Short mmCIF file of C-alpha atoms and ligand atoms in Angstrom, two decimals:
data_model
loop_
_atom_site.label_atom_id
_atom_site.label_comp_id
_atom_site.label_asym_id
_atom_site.label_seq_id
_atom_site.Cartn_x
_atom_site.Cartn_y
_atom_site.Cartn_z
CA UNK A 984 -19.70 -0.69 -1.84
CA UNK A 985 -16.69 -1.45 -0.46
CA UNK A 986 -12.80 -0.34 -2.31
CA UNK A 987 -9.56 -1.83 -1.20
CA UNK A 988 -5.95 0.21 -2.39
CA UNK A 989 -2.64 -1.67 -2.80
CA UNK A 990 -0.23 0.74 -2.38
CA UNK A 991 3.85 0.15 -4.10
CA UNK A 992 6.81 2.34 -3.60
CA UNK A 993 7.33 5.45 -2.28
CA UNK A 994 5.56 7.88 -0.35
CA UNK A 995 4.58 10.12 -2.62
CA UNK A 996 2.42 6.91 -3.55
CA UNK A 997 1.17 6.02 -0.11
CA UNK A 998 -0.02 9.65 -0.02
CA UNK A 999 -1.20 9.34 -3.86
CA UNK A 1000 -3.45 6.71 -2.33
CA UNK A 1001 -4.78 9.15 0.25
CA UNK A 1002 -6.20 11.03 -2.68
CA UNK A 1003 -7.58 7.87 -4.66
CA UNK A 1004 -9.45 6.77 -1.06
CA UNK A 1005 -10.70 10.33 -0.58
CA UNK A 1006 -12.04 10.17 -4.04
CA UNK A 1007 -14.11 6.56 -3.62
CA UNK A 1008 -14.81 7.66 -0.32
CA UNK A 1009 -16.71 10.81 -1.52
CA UNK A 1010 -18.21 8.47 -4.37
CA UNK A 1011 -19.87 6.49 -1.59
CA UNK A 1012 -17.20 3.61 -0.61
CA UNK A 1013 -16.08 2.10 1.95
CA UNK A 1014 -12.70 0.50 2.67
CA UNK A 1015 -11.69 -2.98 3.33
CA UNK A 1016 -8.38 -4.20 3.46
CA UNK A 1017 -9.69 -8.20 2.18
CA UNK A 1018 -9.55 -8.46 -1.19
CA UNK A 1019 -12.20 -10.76 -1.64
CA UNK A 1020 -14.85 -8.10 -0.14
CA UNK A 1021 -13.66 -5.67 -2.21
CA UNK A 1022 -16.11 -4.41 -5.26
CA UNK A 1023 -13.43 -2.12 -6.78
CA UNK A 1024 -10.00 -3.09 -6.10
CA UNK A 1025 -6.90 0.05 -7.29
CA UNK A 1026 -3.06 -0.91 -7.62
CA UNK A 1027 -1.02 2.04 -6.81
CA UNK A 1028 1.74 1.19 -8.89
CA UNK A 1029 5.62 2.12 -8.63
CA UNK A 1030 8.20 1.51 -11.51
CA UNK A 1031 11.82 2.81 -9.82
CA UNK A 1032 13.23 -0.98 -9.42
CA UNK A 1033 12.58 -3.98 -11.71
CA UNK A 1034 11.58 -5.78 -8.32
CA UNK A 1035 9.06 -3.61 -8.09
CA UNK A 1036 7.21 -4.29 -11.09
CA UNK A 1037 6.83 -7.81 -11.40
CA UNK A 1038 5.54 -7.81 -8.21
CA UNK A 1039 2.28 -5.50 -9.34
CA UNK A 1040 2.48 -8.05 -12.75
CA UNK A 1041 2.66 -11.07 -10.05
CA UNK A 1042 -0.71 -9.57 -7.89
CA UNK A 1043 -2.82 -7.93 -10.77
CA UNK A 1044 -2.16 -11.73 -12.29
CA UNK A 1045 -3.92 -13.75 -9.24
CA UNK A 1046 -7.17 -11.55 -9.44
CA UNK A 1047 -8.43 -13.22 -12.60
CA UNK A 1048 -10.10 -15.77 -10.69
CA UNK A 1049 -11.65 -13.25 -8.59
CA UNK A 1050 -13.05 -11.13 -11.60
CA UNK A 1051 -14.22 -14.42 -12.84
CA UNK A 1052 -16.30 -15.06 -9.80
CA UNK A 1053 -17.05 -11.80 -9.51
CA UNK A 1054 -17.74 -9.87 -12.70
CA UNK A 1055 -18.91 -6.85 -11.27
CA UNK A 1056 -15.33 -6.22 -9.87
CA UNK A 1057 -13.14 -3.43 -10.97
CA UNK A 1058 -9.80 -3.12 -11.37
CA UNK A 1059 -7.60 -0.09 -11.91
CA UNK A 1060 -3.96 -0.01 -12.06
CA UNK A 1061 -2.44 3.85 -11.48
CA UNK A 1062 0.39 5.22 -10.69
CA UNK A 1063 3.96 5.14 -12.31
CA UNK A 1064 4.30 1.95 -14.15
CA UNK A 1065 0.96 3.55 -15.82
CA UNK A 1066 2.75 6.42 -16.78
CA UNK A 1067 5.19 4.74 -19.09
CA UNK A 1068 3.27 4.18 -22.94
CA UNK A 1069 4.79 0.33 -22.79
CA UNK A 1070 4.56 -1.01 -19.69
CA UNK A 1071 1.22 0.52 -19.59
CA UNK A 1072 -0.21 -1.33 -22.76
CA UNK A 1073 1.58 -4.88 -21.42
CA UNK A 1074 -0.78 -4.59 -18.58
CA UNK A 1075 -3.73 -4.03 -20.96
CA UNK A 1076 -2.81 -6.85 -23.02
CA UNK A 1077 -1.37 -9.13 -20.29
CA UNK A 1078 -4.62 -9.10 -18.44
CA UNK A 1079 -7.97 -8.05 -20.10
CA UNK A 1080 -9.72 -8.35 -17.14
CA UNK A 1081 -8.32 -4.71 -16.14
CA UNK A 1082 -11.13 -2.22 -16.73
CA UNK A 1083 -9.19 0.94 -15.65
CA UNK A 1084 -5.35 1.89 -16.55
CA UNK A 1085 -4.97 5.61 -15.03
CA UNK A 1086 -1.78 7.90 -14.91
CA UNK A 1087 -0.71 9.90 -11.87
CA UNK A 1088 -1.99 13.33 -13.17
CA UNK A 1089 -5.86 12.30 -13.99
CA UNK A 1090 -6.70 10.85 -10.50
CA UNK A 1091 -9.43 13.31 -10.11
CA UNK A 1092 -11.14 11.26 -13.34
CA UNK A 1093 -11.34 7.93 -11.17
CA UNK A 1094 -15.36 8.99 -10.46
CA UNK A 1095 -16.27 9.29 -14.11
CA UNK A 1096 -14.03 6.04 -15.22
CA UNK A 1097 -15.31 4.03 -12.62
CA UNK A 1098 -19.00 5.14 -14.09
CA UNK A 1099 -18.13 4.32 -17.30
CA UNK A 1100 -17.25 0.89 -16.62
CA UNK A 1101 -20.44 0.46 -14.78
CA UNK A 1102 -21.84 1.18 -18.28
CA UNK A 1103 -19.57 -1.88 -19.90
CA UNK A 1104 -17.17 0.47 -21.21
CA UNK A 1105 -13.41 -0.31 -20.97
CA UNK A 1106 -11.00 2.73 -19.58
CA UNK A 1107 -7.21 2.92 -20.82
CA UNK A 1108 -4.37 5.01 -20.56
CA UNK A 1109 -4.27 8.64 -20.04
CA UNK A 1110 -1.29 10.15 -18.96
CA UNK A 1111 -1.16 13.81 -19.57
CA UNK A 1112 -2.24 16.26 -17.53
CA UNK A 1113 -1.12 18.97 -14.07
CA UNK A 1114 -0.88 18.93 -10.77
CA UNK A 1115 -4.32 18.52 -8.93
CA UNK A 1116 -5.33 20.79 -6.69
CA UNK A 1117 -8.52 20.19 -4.22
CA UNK A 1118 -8.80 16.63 -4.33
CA UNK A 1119 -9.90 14.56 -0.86
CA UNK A 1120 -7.72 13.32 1.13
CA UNK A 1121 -8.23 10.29 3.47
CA UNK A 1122 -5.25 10.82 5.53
CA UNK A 1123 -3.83 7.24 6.35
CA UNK A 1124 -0.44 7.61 8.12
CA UNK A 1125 -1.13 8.59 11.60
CA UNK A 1126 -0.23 11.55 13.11
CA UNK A 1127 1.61 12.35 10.35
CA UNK A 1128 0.36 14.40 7.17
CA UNK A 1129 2.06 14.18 3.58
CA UNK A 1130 1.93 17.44 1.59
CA UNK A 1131 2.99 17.30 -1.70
CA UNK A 1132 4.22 20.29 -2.20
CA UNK A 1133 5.89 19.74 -6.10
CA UNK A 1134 5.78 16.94 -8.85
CA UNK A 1135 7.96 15.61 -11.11
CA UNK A 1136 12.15 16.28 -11.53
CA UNK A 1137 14.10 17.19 -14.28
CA UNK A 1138 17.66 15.75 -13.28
CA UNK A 1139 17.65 13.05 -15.49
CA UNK A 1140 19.74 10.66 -13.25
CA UNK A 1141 20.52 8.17 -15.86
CA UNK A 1142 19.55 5.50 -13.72
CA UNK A 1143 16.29 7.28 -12.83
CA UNK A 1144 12.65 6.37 -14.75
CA UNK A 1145 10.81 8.98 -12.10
CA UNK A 1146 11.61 11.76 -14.88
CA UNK A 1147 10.28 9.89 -17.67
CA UNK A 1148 7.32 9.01 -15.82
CA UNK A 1149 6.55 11.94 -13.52
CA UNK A 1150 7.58 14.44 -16.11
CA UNK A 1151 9.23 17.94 -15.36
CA UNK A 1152 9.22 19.82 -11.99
CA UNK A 1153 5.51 21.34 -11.12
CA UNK A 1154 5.53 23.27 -8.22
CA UNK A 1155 2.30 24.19 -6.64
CA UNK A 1156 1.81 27.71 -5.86
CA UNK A 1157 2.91 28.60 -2.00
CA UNK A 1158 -0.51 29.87 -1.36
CA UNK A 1159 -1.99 26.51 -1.97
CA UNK A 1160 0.14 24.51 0.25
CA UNK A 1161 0.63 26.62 3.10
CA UNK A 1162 -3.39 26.63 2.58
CA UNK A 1163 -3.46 23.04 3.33
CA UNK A 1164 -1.20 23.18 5.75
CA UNK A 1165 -3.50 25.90 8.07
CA UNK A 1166 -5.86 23.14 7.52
CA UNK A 1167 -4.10 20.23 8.38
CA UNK A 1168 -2.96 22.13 11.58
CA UNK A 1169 -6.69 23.26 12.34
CA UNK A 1170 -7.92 19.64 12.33
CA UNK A 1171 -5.79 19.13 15.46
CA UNK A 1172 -5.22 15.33 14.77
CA UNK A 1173 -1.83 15.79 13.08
CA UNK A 1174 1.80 16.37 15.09
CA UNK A 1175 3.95 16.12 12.36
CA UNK A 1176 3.80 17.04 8.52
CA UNK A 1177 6.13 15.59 5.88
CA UNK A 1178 6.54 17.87 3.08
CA UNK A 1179 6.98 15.73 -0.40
CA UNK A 1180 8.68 15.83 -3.74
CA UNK A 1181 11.32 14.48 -5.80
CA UNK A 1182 13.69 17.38 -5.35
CA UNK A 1183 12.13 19.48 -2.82
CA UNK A 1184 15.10 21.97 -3.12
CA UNK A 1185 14.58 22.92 -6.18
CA UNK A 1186 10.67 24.05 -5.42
CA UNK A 1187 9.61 27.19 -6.89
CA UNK A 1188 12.00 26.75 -9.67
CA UNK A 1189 9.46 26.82 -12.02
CA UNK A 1190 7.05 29.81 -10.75
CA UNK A 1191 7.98 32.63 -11.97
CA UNK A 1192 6.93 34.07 -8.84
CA UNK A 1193 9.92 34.17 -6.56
CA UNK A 1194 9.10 31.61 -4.13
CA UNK A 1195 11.91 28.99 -2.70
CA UNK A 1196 11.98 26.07 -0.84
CA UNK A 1197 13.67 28.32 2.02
CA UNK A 1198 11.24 30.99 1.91
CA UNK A 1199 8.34 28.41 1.78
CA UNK A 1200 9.82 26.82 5.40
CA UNK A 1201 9.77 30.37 6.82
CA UNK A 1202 6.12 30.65 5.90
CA UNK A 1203 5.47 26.93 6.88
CA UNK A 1204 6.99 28.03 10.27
CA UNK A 1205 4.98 31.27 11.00
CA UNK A 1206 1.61 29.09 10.91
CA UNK A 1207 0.88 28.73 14.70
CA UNK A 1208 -0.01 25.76 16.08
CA UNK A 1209 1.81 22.45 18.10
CA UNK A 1210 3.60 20.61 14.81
CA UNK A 1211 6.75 19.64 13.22
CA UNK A 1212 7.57 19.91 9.88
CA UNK A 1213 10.28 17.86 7.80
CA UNK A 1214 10.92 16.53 4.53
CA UNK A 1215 11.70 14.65 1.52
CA UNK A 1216 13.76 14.17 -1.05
CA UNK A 1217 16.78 16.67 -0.63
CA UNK A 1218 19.57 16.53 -3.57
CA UNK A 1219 23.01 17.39 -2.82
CA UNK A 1220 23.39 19.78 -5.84
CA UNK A 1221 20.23 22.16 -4.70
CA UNK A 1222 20.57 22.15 -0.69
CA UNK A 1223 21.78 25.37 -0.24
CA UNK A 1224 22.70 27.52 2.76
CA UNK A 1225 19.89 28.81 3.49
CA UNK A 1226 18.08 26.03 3.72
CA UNK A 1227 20.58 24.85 6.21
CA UNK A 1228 20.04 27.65 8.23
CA UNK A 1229 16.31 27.80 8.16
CA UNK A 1230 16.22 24.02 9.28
CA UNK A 1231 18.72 25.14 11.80
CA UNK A 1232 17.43 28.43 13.08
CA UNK A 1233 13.12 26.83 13.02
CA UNK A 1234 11.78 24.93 16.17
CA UNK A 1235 9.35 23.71 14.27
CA UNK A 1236 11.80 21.89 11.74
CA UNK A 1237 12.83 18.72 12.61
CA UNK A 1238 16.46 17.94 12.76
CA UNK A 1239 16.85 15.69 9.67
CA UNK A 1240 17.84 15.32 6.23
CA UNK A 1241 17.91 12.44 4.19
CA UNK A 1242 20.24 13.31 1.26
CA UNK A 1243 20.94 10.58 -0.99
CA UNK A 1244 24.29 10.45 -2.09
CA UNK A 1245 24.02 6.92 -4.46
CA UNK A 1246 27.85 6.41 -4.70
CA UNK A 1247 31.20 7.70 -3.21
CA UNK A 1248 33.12 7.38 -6.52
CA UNK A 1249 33.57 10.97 -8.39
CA UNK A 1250 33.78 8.38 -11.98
CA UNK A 1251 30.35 7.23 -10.91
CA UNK A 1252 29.13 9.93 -9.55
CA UNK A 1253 29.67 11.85 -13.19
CA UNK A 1254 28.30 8.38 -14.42
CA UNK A 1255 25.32 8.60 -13.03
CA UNK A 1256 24.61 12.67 -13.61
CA UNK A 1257 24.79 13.51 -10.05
CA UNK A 1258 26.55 16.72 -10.30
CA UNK A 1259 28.65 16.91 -7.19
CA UNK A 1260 31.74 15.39 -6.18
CA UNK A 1261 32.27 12.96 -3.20
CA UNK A 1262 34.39 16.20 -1.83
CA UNK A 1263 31.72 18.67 -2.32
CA UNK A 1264 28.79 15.82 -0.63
CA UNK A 1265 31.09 15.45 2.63
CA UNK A 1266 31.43 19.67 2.44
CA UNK A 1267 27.49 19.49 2.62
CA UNK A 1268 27.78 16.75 5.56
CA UNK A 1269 30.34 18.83 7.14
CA UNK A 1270 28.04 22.04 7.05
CA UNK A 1271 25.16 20.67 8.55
CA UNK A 1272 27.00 18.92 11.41
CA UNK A 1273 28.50 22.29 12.03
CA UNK A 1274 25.41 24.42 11.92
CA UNK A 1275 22.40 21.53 13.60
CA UNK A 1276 24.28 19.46 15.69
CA UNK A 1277 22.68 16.21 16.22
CA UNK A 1278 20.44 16.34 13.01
CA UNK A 1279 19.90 13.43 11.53
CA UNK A 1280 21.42 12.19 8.56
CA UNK A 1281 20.17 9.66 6.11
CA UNK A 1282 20.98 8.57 2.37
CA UNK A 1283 19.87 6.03 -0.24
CA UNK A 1284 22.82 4.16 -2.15
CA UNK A 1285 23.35 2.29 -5.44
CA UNK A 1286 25.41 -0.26 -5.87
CA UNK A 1287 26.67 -2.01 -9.15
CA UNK A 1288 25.56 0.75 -11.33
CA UNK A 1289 27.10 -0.22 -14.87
CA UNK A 1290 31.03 -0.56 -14.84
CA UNK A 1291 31.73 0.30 -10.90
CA UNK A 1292 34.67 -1.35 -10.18
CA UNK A 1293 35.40 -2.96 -6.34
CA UNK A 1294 37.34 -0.32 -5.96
CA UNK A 1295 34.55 2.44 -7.06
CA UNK A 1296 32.44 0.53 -4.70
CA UNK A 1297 34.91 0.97 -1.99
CA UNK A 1298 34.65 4.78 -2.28
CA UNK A 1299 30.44 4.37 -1.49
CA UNK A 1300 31.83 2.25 1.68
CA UNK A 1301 34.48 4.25 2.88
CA UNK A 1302 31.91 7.27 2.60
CA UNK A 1303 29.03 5.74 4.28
CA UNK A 1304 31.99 4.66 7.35
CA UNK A 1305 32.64 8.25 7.43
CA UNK A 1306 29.35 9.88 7.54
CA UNK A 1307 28.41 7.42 10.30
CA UNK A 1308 25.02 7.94 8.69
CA UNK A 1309 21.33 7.09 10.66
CA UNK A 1310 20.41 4.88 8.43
CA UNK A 1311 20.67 4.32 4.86
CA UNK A 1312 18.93 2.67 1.64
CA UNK A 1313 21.17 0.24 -0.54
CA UNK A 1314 19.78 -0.96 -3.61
CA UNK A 1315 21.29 -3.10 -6.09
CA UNK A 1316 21.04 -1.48 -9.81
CA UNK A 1317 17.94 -2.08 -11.99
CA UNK A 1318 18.06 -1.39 -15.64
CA UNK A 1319 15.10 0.86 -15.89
CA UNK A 1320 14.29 1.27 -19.96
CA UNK A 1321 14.69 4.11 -21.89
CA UNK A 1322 17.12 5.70 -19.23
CA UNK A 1323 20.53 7.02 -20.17
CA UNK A 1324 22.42 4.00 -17.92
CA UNK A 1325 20.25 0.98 -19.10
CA UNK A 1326 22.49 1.12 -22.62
CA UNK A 1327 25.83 1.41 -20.85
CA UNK A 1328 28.01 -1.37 -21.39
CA UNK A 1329 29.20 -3.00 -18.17
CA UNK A 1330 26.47 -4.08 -16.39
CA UNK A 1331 27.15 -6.00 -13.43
CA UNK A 1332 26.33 -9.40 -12.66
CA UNK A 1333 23.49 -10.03 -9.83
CA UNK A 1334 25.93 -11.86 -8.11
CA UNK A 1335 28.23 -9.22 -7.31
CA UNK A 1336 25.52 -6.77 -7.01
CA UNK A 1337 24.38 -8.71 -3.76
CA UNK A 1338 27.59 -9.24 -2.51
CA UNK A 1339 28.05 -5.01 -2.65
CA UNK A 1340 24.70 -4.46 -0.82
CA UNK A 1341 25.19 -7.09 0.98
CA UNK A 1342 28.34 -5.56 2.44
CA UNK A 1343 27.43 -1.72 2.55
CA UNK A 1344 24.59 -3.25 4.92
CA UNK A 1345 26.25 -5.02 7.04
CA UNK A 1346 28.36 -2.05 7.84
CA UNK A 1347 25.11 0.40 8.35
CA UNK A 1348 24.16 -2.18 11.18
CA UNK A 1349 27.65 -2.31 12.89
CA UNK A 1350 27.68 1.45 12.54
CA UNK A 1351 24.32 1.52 13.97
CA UNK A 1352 25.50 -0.92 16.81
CA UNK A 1353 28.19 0.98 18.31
CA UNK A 1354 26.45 4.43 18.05
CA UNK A 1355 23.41 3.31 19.43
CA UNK A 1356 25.66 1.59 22.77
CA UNK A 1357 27.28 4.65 22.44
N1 5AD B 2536 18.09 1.00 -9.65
C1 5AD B 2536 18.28 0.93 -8.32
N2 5AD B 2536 17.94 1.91 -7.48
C2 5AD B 2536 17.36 3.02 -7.99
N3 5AD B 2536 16.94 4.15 -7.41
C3 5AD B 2536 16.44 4.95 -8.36
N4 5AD B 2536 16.53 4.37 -9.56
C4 5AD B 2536 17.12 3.16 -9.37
C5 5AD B 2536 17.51 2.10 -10.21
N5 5AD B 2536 17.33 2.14 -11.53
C6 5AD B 2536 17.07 4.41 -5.98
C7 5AD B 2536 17.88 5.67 -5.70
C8 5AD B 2536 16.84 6.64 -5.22
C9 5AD B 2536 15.85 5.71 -4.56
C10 5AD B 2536 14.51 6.26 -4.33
O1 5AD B 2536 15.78 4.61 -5.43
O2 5AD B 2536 18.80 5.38 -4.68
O3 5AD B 2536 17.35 7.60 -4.34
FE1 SF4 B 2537 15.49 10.23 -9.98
FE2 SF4 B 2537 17.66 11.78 -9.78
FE3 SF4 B 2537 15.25 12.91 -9.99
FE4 SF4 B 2537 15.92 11.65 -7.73
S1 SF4 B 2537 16.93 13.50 -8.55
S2 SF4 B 2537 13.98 11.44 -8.85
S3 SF4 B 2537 17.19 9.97 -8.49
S4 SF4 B 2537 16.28 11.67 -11.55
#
């Protein structure tokens, strides 16, 4: 029995798809990357960009001639677009050849839905549930391991769907992770580790046990072995000082931070829920410089987010020409439904959209250019 993933989105998903491979590998499968030789076939799904979407609706659309050659086939579709009540029941109804619709939370049921569809029965929709601890992993990325280390994020962007469909911050407990970290480092195949969340800043937040994303890098760093450690996603608002200095003062951490900034525009900024100012995001930048020279700096960027002006977006480009950043993400706006920003009036036209990233691009790659001659 062979299964074949097809991963969307972020890498919380590409590690999400560790887990579902660990779990059909412990249920007996195999993996193939051909579709064709595939006898269960999972969509990992992702729902932050419209883009992203209608590609899944596109693929999970051309395998209905394959389920009709083939009707001992599955198909499951997980992952965020799963998680949101609509979207979830347009896939049903869009294509009735998908026997499994799973949410993020309830991968650890893939073994008994998979049996039930054996048994003719048709799976849909569950979405509720906690973070899930103990699963198999099938590590896939290398020499690099993903731990997840919280879920969810309750900043409420208003141009963000992760909230809506990853629900509110879950931290694991510090015992579990630095757990799977021992691991990880005993296994001797791994040189770096990439710890993951939405808003790993805010970690511990929620237990009421004390524990911070600082104090979990200390303990990260104590565990003895030949590995680096980094992570991802930082938000300007939470990345306090002493999680400057721990990346600062810890061989083991690597020397980067990618700290999304989205716009350069205070008006937008407030907009979009950020809660910082442009000022306060280049006191951040100017911090880190200061205390770990040579770190690394990268950000993701919107552009055209309902009512920025060319003059708003001039702010984003003046900012991203004075960080001199690594590298950056620019992504046009998508009106994702049900958030905050997809009623605004304003939106901007496509047209102008591309023009912006278009722009902010080309300015990354000249930046790039004369610091990499440099
Ligand atoms: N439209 C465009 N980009 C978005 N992002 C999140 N939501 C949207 C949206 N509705 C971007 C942000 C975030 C990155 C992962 O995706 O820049 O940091
Ligand atoms: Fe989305 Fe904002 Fe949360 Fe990031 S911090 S996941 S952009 S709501």
């Amino acid at each position: 029995m062979k299964y074949c993933i097809v991963t969307y989105g972020c890498q919380m998903n590409v590690h999400e798809s560790e887990k579902i491979a660990g779990i059909l590998e412990n249920l007996g499968y195999t993996e193939t990357d051909i579709r064709e030789n595939a006898d269960i076939i999972v969509f990992n799904t992702c729902a932050i960009r419209e883009g992203a979407e209608d590609r899944v609706f596109g693929n999970v659309g051309n395998l209905k001639k394959m389920k009709k050659k083939n009707k001992n086939l599955i198909i499951a579709v997980c992952g965020c677009m799963t998680q949101k009540e609509q979207t979830a029941q347009k896939l049903m109804n869009t294509f009735p050849f998908v026997d499994i619709v799973l949410g993020t939370f309830n991968l650890s049921r893939l073994g008994y839905f998979i049996e039930a569809v054996k048994q003719g029965r048709k799976m849909e929709i569950l979405q509720e549930g906690d973070v899930e601890e103990n699963l198999p992993y099938k590590r896939t990325s290398g020499d690099n391991a993903w731990v997840n280390i919280m879920q969810g994020c309750n900043n409420f962007c208003t141009y963000c769907i992760v909230p809506y469909v990853r629900g509110r911050e879950k931290s694991r407990k510090q015992e579990n992770i630095l757990n799977e970290i021992k691991n990880i480092v005993a296994e001797k195949k791994y040189k770096k580790i990439t710890l993951l969340g939405q808003n790993v800043n805010s970690y511990g937040n929620d237990l009421s046990d004390g524990s911070t994303f600082a104090g979990l890098l200390k303990e990260i760093c104590k565990i003895e072995g030949d590995f680096k450690v980094s992570f991802m996603t930082s938000h300007p608002k939470d990345l306090t000082d002493d999680v400057i200095d721990v990346i600062a003062n810890e061989d083991k951490i690597e020397k980067y931070i990618h700290l999304p900034a989205q716009s350069g525009n205070n008006r937008v900024l407030k907009l979009m829920n950020r809660k910082y100012t442009r000022e306060k995001y280049l006191s951040i930048i100017e911090k880190i410089r200061e205390k770990i020279p040579n770190c690394r700096i990268t950000s993701d960027f919107i552009v055209g987010f309902p009512t920025e002006t060319e003059e708003e977006f001039e702010d984003t480009y003046s900012l991203v020409k004075q960080v001199r950043y690594d590298s950056i993400f620019a992504f046009m706006y998508s009106p994702r439904e049900g958030t905050v920003a997809s009623k605004m009036e304003g939106q901007i036209e496509d047209k102008v959209k591309h023009a912006r990233v278009n722009k902010l691009l080309a300015l990354e790659k000249k930046i790039q250019k004369e610091d990499n001659k440099r």
